[in-house]
Coordinates of C-alpha atoms in Angstrom, one line a residue:
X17 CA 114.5 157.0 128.5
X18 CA 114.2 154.5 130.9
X19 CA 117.5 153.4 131.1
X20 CA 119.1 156.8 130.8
X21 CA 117.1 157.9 134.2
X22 CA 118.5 154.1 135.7
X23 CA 122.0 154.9 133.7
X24 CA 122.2 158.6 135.3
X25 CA 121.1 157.7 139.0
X26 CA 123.5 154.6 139.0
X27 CA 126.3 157.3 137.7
X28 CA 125.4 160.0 140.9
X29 CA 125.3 157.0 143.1
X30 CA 129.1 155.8 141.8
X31 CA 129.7 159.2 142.4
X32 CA 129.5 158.9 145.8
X33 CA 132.7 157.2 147.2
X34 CA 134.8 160.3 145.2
X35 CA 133.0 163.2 147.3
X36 CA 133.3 160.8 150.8
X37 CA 136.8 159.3 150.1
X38 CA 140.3 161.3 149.4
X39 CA 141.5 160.6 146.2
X40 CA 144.4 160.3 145.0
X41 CA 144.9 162.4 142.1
X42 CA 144.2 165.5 144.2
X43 CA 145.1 164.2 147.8
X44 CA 147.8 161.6 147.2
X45 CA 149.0 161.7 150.9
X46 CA 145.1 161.8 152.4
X47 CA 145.3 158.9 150.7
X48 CA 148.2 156.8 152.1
X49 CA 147.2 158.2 155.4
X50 CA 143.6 157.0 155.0
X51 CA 144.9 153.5 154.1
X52 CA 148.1 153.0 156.7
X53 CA 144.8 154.1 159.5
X54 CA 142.4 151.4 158.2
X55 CA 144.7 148.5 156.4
X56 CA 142.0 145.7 155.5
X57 CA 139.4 148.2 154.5
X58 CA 141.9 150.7 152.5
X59 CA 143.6 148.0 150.6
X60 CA 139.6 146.8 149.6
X61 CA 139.1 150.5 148.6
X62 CA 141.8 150.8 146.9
X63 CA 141.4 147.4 145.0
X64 CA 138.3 148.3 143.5
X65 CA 139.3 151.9 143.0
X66 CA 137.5 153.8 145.2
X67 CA 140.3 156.3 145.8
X68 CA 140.5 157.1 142.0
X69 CA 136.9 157.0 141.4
X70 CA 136.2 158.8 138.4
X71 CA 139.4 157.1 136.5
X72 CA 138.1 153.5 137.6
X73 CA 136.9 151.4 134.6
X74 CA 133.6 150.5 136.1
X75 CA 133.2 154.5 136.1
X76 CA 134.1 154.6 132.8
X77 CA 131.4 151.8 132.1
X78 CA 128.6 153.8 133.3
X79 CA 129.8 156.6 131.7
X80 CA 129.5 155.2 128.3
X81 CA 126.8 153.2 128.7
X82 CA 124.5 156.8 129.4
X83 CA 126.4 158.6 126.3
X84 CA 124.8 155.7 123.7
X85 CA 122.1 155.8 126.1
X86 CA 121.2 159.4 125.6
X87 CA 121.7 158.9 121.7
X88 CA 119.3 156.3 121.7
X89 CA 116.7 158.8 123.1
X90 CA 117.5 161.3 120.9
X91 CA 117.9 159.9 117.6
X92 CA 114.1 158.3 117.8
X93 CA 112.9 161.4 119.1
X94 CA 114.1 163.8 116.4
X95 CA 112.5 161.8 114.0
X96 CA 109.7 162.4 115.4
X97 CA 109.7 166.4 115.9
X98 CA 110.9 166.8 112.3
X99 CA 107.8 164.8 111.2
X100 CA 105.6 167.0 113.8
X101 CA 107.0 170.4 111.9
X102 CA 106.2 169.2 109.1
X103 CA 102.9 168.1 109.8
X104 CA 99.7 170.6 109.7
X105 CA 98.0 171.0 113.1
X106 CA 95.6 168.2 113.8
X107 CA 92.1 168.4 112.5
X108 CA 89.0 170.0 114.4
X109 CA 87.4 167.2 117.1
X110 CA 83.7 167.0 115.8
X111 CA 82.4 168.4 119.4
X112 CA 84.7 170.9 120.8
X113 CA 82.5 170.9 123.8
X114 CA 83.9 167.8 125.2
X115 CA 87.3 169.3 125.2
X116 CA 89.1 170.9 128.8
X117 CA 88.0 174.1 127.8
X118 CA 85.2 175.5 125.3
X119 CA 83.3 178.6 124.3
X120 CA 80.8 180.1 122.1
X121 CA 79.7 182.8 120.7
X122 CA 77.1 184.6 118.0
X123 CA 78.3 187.1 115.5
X124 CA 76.6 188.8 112.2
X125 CA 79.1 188.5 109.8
X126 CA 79.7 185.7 107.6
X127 CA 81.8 182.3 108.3
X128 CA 84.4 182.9 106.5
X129 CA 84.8 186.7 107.5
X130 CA 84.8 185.0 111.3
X131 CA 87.5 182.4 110.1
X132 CA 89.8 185.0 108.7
X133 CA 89.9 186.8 112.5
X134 CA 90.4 183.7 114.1
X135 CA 93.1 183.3 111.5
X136 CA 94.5 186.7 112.0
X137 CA 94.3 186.8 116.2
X138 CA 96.1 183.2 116.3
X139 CA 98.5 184.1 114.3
X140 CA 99.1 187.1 116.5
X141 CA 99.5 184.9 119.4
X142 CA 102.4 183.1 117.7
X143 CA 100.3 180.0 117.0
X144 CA 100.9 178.1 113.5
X145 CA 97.2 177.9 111.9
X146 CA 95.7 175.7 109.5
X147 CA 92.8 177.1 107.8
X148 CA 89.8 174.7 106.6
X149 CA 86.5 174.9 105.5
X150 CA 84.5 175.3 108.3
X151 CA 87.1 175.8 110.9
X152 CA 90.5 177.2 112.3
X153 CA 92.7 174.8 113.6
X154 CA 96.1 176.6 115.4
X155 CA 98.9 174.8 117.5
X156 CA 102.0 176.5 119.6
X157 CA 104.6 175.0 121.8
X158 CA 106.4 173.5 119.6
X159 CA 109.9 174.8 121.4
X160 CA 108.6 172.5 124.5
X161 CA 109.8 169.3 122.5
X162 CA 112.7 171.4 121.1
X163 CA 114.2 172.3 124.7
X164 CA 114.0 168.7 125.4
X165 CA 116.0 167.3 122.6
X166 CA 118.2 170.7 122.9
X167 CA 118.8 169.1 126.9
X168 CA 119.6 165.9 126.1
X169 CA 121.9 166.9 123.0
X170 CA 124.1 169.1 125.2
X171 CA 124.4 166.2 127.7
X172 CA 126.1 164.2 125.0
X173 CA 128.2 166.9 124.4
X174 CA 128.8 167.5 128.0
X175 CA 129.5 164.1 128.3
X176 CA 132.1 164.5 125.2
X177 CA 133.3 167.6 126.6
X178 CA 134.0 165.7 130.0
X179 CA 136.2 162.6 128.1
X180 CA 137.9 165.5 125.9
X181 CA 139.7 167.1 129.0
X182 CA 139.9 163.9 131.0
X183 CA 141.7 162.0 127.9
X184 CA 144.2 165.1 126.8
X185 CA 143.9 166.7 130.2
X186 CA 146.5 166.6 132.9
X187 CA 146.6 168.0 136.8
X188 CA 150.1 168.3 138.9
X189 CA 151.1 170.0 142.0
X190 CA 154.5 171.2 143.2
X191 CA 155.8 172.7 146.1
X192 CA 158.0 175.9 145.8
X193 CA 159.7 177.4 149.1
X194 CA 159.3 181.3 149.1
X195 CA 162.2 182.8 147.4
X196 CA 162.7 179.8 144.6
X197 CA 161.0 179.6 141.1
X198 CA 159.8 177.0 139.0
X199 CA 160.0 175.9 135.4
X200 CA 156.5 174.1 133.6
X201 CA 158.4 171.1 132.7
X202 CA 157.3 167.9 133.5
X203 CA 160.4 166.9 135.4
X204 CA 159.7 169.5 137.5
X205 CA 156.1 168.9 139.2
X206 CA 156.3 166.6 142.2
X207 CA 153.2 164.6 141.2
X208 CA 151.0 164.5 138.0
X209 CA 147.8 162.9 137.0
X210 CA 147.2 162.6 133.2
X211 CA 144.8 160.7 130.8
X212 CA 145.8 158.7 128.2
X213 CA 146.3 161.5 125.5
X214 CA 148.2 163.7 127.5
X215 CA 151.4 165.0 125.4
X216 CA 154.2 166.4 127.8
X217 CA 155.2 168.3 124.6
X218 CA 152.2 170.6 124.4
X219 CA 153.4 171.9 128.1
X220 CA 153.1 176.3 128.4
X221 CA 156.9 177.0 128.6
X222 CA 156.4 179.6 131.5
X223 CA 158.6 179.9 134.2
X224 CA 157.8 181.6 137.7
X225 CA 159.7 182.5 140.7
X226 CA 157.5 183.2 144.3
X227 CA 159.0 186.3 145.6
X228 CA 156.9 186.5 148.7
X229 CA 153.9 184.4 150.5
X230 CA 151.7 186.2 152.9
X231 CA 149.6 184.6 155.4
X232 CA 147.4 186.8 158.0
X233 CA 145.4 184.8 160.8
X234 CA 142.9 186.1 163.0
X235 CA 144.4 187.2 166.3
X236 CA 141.1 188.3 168.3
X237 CA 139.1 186.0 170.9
X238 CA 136.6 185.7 168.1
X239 CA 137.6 183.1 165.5
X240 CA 141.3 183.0 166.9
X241 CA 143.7 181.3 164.4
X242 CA 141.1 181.7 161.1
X243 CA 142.6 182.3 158.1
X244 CA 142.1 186.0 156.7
X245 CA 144.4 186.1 153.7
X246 CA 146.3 184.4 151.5
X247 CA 148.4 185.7 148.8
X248 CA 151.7 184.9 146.5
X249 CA 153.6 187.8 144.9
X250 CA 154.7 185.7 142.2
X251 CA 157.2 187.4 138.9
X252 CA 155.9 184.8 135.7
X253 CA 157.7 184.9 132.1
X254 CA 155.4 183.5 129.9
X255 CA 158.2 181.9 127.4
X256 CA 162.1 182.0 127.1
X257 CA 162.8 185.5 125.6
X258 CA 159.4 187.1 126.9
X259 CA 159.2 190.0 129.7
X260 CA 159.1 189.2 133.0
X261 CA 155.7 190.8 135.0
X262 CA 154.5 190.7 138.5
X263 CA 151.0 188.5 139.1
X264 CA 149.1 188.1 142.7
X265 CA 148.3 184.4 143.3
X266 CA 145.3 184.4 145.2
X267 CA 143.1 181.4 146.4
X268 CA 140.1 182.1 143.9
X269 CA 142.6 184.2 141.3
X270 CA 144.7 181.5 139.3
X271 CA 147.1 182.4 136.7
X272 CA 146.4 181.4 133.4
X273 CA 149.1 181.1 130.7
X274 CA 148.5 179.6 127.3
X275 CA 145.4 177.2 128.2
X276 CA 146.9 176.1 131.5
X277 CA 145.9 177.3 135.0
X278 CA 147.7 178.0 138.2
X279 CA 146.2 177.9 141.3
X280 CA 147.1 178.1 144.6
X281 CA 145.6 174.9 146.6
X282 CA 148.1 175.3 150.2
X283 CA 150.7 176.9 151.8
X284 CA 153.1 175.7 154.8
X285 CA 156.6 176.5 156.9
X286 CA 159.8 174.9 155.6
X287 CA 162.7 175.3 158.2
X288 CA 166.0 175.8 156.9
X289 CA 168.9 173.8 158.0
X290 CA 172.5 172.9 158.1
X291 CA 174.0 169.5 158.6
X292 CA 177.5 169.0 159.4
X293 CA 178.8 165.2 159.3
X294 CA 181.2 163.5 161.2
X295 CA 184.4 164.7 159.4
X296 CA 183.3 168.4 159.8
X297 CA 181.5 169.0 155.9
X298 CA 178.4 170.4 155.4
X299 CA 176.3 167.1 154.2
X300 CA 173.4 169.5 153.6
X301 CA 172.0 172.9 154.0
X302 CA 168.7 174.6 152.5
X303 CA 165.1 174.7 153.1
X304 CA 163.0 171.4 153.7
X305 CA 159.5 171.4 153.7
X306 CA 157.2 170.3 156.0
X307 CA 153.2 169.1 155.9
X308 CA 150.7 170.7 158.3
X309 CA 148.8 168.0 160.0
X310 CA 146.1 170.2 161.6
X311 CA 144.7 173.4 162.0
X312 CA 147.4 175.4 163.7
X313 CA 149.9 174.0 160.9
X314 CA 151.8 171.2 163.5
X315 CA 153.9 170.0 160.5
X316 CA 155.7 167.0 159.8
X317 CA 158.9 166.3 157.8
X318 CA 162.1 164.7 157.5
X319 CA 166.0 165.9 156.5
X320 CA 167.9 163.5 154.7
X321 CA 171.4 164.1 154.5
X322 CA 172.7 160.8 152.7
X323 CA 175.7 163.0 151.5
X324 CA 176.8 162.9 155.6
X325 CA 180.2 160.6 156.1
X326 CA 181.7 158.5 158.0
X327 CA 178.2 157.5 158.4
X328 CA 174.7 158.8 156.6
X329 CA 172.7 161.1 158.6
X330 CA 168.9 161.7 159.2
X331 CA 166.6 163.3 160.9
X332 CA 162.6 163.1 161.0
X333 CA 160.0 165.7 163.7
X334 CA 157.8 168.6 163.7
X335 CA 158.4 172.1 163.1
X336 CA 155.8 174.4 165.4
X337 CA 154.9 177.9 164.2
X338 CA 154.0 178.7 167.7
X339 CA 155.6 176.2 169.6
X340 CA 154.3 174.9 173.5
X341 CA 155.7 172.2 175.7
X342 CA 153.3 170.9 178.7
X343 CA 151.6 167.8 179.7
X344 CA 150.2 167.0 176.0
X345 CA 153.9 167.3 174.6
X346 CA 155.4 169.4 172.2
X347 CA 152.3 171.2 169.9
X348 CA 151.4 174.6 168.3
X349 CA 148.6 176.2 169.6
X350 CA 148.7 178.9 166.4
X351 CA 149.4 178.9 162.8
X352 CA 150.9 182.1 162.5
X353 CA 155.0 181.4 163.2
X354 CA 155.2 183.4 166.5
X355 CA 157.3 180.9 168.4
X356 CA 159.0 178.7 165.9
X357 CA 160.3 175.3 167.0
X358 CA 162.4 172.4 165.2
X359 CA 161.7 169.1 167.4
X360 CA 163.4 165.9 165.5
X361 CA 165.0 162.5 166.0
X362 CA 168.2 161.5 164.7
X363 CA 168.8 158.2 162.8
X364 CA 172.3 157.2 161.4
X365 CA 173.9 154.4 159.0
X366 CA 176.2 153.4 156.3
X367 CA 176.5 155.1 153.3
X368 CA 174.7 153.2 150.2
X369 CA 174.5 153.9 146.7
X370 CA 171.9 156.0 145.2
X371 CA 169.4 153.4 143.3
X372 CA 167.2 155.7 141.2
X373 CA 164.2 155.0 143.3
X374 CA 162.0 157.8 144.2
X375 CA 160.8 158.3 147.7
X376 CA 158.5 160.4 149.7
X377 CA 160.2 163.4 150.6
X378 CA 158.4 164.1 153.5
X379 CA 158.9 160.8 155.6
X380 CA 162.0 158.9 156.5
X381 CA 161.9 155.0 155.3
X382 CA 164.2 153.9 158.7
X383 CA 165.5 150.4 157.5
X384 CA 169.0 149.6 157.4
X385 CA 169.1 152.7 160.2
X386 CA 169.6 152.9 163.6
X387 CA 167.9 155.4 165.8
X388 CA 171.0 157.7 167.8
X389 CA 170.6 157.3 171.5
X390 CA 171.4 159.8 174.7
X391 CA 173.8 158.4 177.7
X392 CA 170.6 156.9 179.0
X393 CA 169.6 154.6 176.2
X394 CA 166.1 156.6 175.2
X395 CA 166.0 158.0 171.8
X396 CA 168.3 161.3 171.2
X397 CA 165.9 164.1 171.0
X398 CA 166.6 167.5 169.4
X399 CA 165.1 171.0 170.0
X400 CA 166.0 174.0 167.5
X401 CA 164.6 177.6 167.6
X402 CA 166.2 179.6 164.9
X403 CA 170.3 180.2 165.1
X404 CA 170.2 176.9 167.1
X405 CA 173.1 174.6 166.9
X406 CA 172.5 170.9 168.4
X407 CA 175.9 168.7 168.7
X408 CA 175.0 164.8 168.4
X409 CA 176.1 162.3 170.7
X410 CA 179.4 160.2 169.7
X411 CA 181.2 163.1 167.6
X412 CA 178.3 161.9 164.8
X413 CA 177.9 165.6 163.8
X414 CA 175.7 168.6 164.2
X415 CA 172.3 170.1 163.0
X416 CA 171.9 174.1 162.5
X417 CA 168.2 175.9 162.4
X418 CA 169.3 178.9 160.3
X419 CA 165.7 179.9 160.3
X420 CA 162.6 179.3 158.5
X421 CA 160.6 179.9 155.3
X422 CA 156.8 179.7 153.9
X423 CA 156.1 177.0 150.8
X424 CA 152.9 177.2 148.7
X425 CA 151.9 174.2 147.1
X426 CA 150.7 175.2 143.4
X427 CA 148.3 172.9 141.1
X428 CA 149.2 173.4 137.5
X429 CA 146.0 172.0 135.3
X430 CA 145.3 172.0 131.8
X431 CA 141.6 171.2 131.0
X432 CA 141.1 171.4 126.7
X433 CA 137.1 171.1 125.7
X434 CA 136.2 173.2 128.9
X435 CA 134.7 175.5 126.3
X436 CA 132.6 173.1 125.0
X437 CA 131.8 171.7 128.3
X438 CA 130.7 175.1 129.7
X439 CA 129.0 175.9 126.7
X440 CA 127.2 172.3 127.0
X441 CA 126.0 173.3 130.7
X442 CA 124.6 176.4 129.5
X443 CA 122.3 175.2 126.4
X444 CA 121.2 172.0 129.0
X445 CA 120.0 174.7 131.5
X446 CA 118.2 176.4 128.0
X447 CA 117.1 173.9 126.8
X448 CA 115.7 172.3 130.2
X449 CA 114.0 175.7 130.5
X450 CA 112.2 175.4 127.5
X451 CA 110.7 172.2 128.1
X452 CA 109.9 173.7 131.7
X453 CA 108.4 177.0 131.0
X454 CA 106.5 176.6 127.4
X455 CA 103.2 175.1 127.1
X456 CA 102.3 173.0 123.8
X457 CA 98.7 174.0 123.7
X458 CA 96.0 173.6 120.5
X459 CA 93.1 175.6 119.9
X460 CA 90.4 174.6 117.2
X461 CA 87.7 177.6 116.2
X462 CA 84.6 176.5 113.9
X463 CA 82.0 178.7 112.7
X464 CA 78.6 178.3 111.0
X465 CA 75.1 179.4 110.1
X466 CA 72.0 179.3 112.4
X467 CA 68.9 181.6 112.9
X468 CA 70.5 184.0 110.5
X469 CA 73.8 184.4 113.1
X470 CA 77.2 182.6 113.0
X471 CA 77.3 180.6 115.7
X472 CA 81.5 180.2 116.8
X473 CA 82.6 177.2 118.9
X474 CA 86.4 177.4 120.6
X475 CA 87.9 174.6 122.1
X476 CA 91.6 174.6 123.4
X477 CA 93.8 171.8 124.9
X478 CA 97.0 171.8 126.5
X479 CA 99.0 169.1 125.5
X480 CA 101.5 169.4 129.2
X481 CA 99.9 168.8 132.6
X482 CA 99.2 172.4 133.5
X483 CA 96.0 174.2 131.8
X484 CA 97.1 177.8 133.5
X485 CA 96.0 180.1 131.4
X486 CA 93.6 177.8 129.1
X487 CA 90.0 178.7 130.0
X488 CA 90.9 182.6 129.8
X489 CA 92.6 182.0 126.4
X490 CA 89.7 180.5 124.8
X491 CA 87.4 182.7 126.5
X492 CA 89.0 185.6 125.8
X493 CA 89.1 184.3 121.8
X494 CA 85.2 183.6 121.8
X495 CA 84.5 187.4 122.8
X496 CA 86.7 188.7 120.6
X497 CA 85.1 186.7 117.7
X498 CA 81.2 187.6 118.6
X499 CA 79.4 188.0 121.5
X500 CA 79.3 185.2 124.0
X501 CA 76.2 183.2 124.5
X502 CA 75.9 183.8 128.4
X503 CA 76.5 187.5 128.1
X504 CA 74.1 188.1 125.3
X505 CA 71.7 185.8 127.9
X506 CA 72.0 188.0 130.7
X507 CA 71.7 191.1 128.5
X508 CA 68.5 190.2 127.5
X509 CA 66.9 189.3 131.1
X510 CA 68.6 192.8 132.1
X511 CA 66.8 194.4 128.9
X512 CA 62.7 192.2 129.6
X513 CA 62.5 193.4 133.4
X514 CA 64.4 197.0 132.7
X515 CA 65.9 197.8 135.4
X516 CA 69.3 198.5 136.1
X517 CA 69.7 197.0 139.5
X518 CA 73.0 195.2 140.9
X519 CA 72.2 192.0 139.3
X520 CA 71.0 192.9 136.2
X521 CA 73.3 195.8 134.8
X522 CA 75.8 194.8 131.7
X523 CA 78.2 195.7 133.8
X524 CA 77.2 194.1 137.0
X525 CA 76.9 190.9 135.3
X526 CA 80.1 191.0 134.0
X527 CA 81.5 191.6 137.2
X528 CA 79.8 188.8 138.4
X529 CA 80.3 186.8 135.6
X530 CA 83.8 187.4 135.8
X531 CA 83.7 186.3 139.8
X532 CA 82.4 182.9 138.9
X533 CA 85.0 182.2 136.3
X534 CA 87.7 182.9 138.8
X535 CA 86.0 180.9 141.5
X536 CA 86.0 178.1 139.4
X537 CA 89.6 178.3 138.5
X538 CA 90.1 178.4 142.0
X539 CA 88.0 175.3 142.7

């Protein structure tokens, strides 16, 4: 048990650099950005796998060392609480007066008459009884033991649960301009994180095209710029052949379809251009999108068009939903697109051949380029608002805004065993209840002969820390067996001096009586 405790903080505390650091399967360009701003200490990070925490093998490590550390707990301890139901409750301690809490009583019928009403009342208060010769032994609480194996068990299987999805499991996200759909095929996603079982084969074959994207902002001097909604009218067919039907795509509403879930995890601008090479063609024209960078969505991007002759052509900026110029430079000062700006640099070079290597579609790799120039030497710098035409220097060509569009970025996610895994959570927090809430406590009742009365002894122990509830049990137990020793007492002093003052009155004294016992508690 031990270990497991060490074994479980050591696994919170490895934890740790996954809730402080991006990480790459779900913030892949946090990540590059986090490392190109601190070089030594990134490529350490990144080394030892602190930016893919919970994929790192010493993770995985931990990890398995608690699962065969939690069986080793529970494995011994079953063994145990099988024998324990098995067993009868223990025998009756020779003086139950030493015990945390004790009563007696007198009564006139016979021992065992006494014994059988123990028997009976115990067993009405869900004890399990053991009847001897001379006494009543009755224990309860058994589910205490029961809610801790029950705890432990389902952390193994939430621990199982947890390898199922991350093993067969896979997350990817893809960007889809308004206006464009998207197929669930694995050529399709822009980035995907998988474990080692992951079949591309087992893929949902639904398609889904995002008909509109709608993005409100506060506008008031309260809060200005705060997002209010977002929401993604997209039309999903669920496999070739099937009806096509309209779904809202809301931040906390994914779409689920066939085990896998869509949700929508961003949203951004994507300007639409035209670029006309040097010989007059259209090199390229579409949407291109662009990555916010703060708050009021100052986005960054780059427009490659490598079809562009004499010469390749491309271009890398900002596009500004609400677009100012002053002393800071060119910024946005609101998310909303209210004053829409293209501001880009212009690079040119000789045409290559394509060589099948991927590359970041949002930044421009500049080698083997040259930067175009103005009459003045300084970098040729270009300003679009929508219907815009700038003509580059040196008959080089043209760029066109035609106008602009909204992207949502979409996380398509498959998680098998998260059944098992929420189920697992939910008999831990049972089972953890148990062991909190329910109170193994024994109670032993002997009876015998004396001066023509039976004289009844109760004793109780609780087997947890906590005795609430103890002393009133057994009390409560001796009355209802015979007549308590320190009532029948006072009865009697009432009955020599008769009188019926405060003090000596049945009732009185039990009111008193009943004072005391409470003050005690208290104390």
């Amino acid at each position: 048990m031990r270990t497991a405790l060490a074994l479980l903080l050591l696994l919170a505390i490895a934890a740790v650099p996954g809730a402080l650091l991006p990480q790459r399967p779900t913030q892949p360009f946090e990540v590059s950005s986090w490392i190109e701003q601190n070089p030594t200490l990134g490529r350490f990070y990144d080394s030892i796998g602190f930016f893919d925490v919970y994929s790192a093998p010493w993770f995985a490590a931990i990890y398995l060392l608690l699962f065969i550390s939690l069986i080793g707990c529970i494995v011994p301890r079953t063994r145990v609480y099988l024998r324990a139901l098995r067993a009868r409750p223990p025998r009756t301690p020779r003086n139950l007066g030493r015990l945390p809490a004790a009563a007696t009583a007198t009564a006139d019928e016979a021992v065992a008459d006494v014994l059988e009403r123990a028997r009976v009342e115990l067993r009405r208060q869900r004890f399990r009884v053991d009847v001897r010769e001379d006494s009543v032994a009755a224990e309860r609480g058994y589910l205490r033991e029961a809610g801790n194996l029950v705890f432990h068990l389902s952390l193994v299987v939430l621990l199982v649960g947890l390898a199922w999805g991350a093993l067969a499991g896979y997350r990817a996200n893809v960007v889809v301009p308004v206006g464009q759909g998207f197929a669930n095929t694995i050529t399709s996603y822009d980035d995907i994180t998988s474990g080692g079982r992951f079949d591309p084969e087992s893929l949902a074959p639904f398609a889904l095209t995002v008909d509109r994207f709608t993005a409100e902002f506060e506008t008031g001097p309260v809060q200005q710029g705060a997002a209010r909604v977002f929401e993604a009218d997209l039309t999903v067919t669920e496999e070739p052949g099937a009806a096509p039907y309209p779904f809202r795509l809301e931040v906390n509403k994914p779409l689920a379809v066939g085990g896998t879930d869509v949700h929508l995890i961003q949203h951004g601008y994507a300007p639409r251009v035209t670029v006309t090479d040097g010989d007059g063609n259209t090199s390229f024209s579409g949407v291109v999108p662009f990555l916010p960078q703060d708050g009021n969505f100052t986005s960054a991007g780059a427009i490659k068009a490598w079809d562009s002759r004499p010469e390749q052509l491309a271009f890398q900026g900002f596009f500004l939903p609400t677009a100012v110029v002053d002393e800071q430079g060119p910024r946005s000062v609101f998310p909303d697109a209210f004053e829409p700006q293209l501001f880009l640099n212009a690079w040119y070079g000789p045409p290559r051949e394509e060589n099948g290597v991927p590359e970041n579609v949002y930044s421009l790799d500049v080698t083997g380029l040259t930067q175009i120039t103005s009459a003045d030497g300084d970098p040729f710098r270009i300003r679009l608002e929508p219907g815009q035409t700038v003509e580059l220097p040196d008959g080089r060509g043209s760029i066109t805004m035609d106008g602009w569009e909204r992207w949502v970025k979409l996380q398509i996610s498959r998680t098998p065993g998260l059944g098992l895994t929420l189920g697992a959570v939910v008999a831990a927090v049972t089972g953890l209840c148990l062991s909190l809430f329910v109170r193994p406590r024994r109670i032993w009742v002997r009876a015998r002969r004396e001066d023509g009365r039976t004289l009844v002894e109760v004793g109780g122990l609780d087997r947890a820390d906590a005795r609430t509830g103890l002393d009133e049990q057994v009390d409560e137990l001796a009355g209802t067996l015979g007549t308590r020793e320190d009532e029948a007492s006072r009865q009697a002093q009432g009955a020599g001096r008769g009188t019926t003052g405060d003090e000596s009155s049945p009732r009185r004294a039990e009111e008193h009586d009943g004072g005391r016992d409470d003050g005690g508690e208290r104390d």
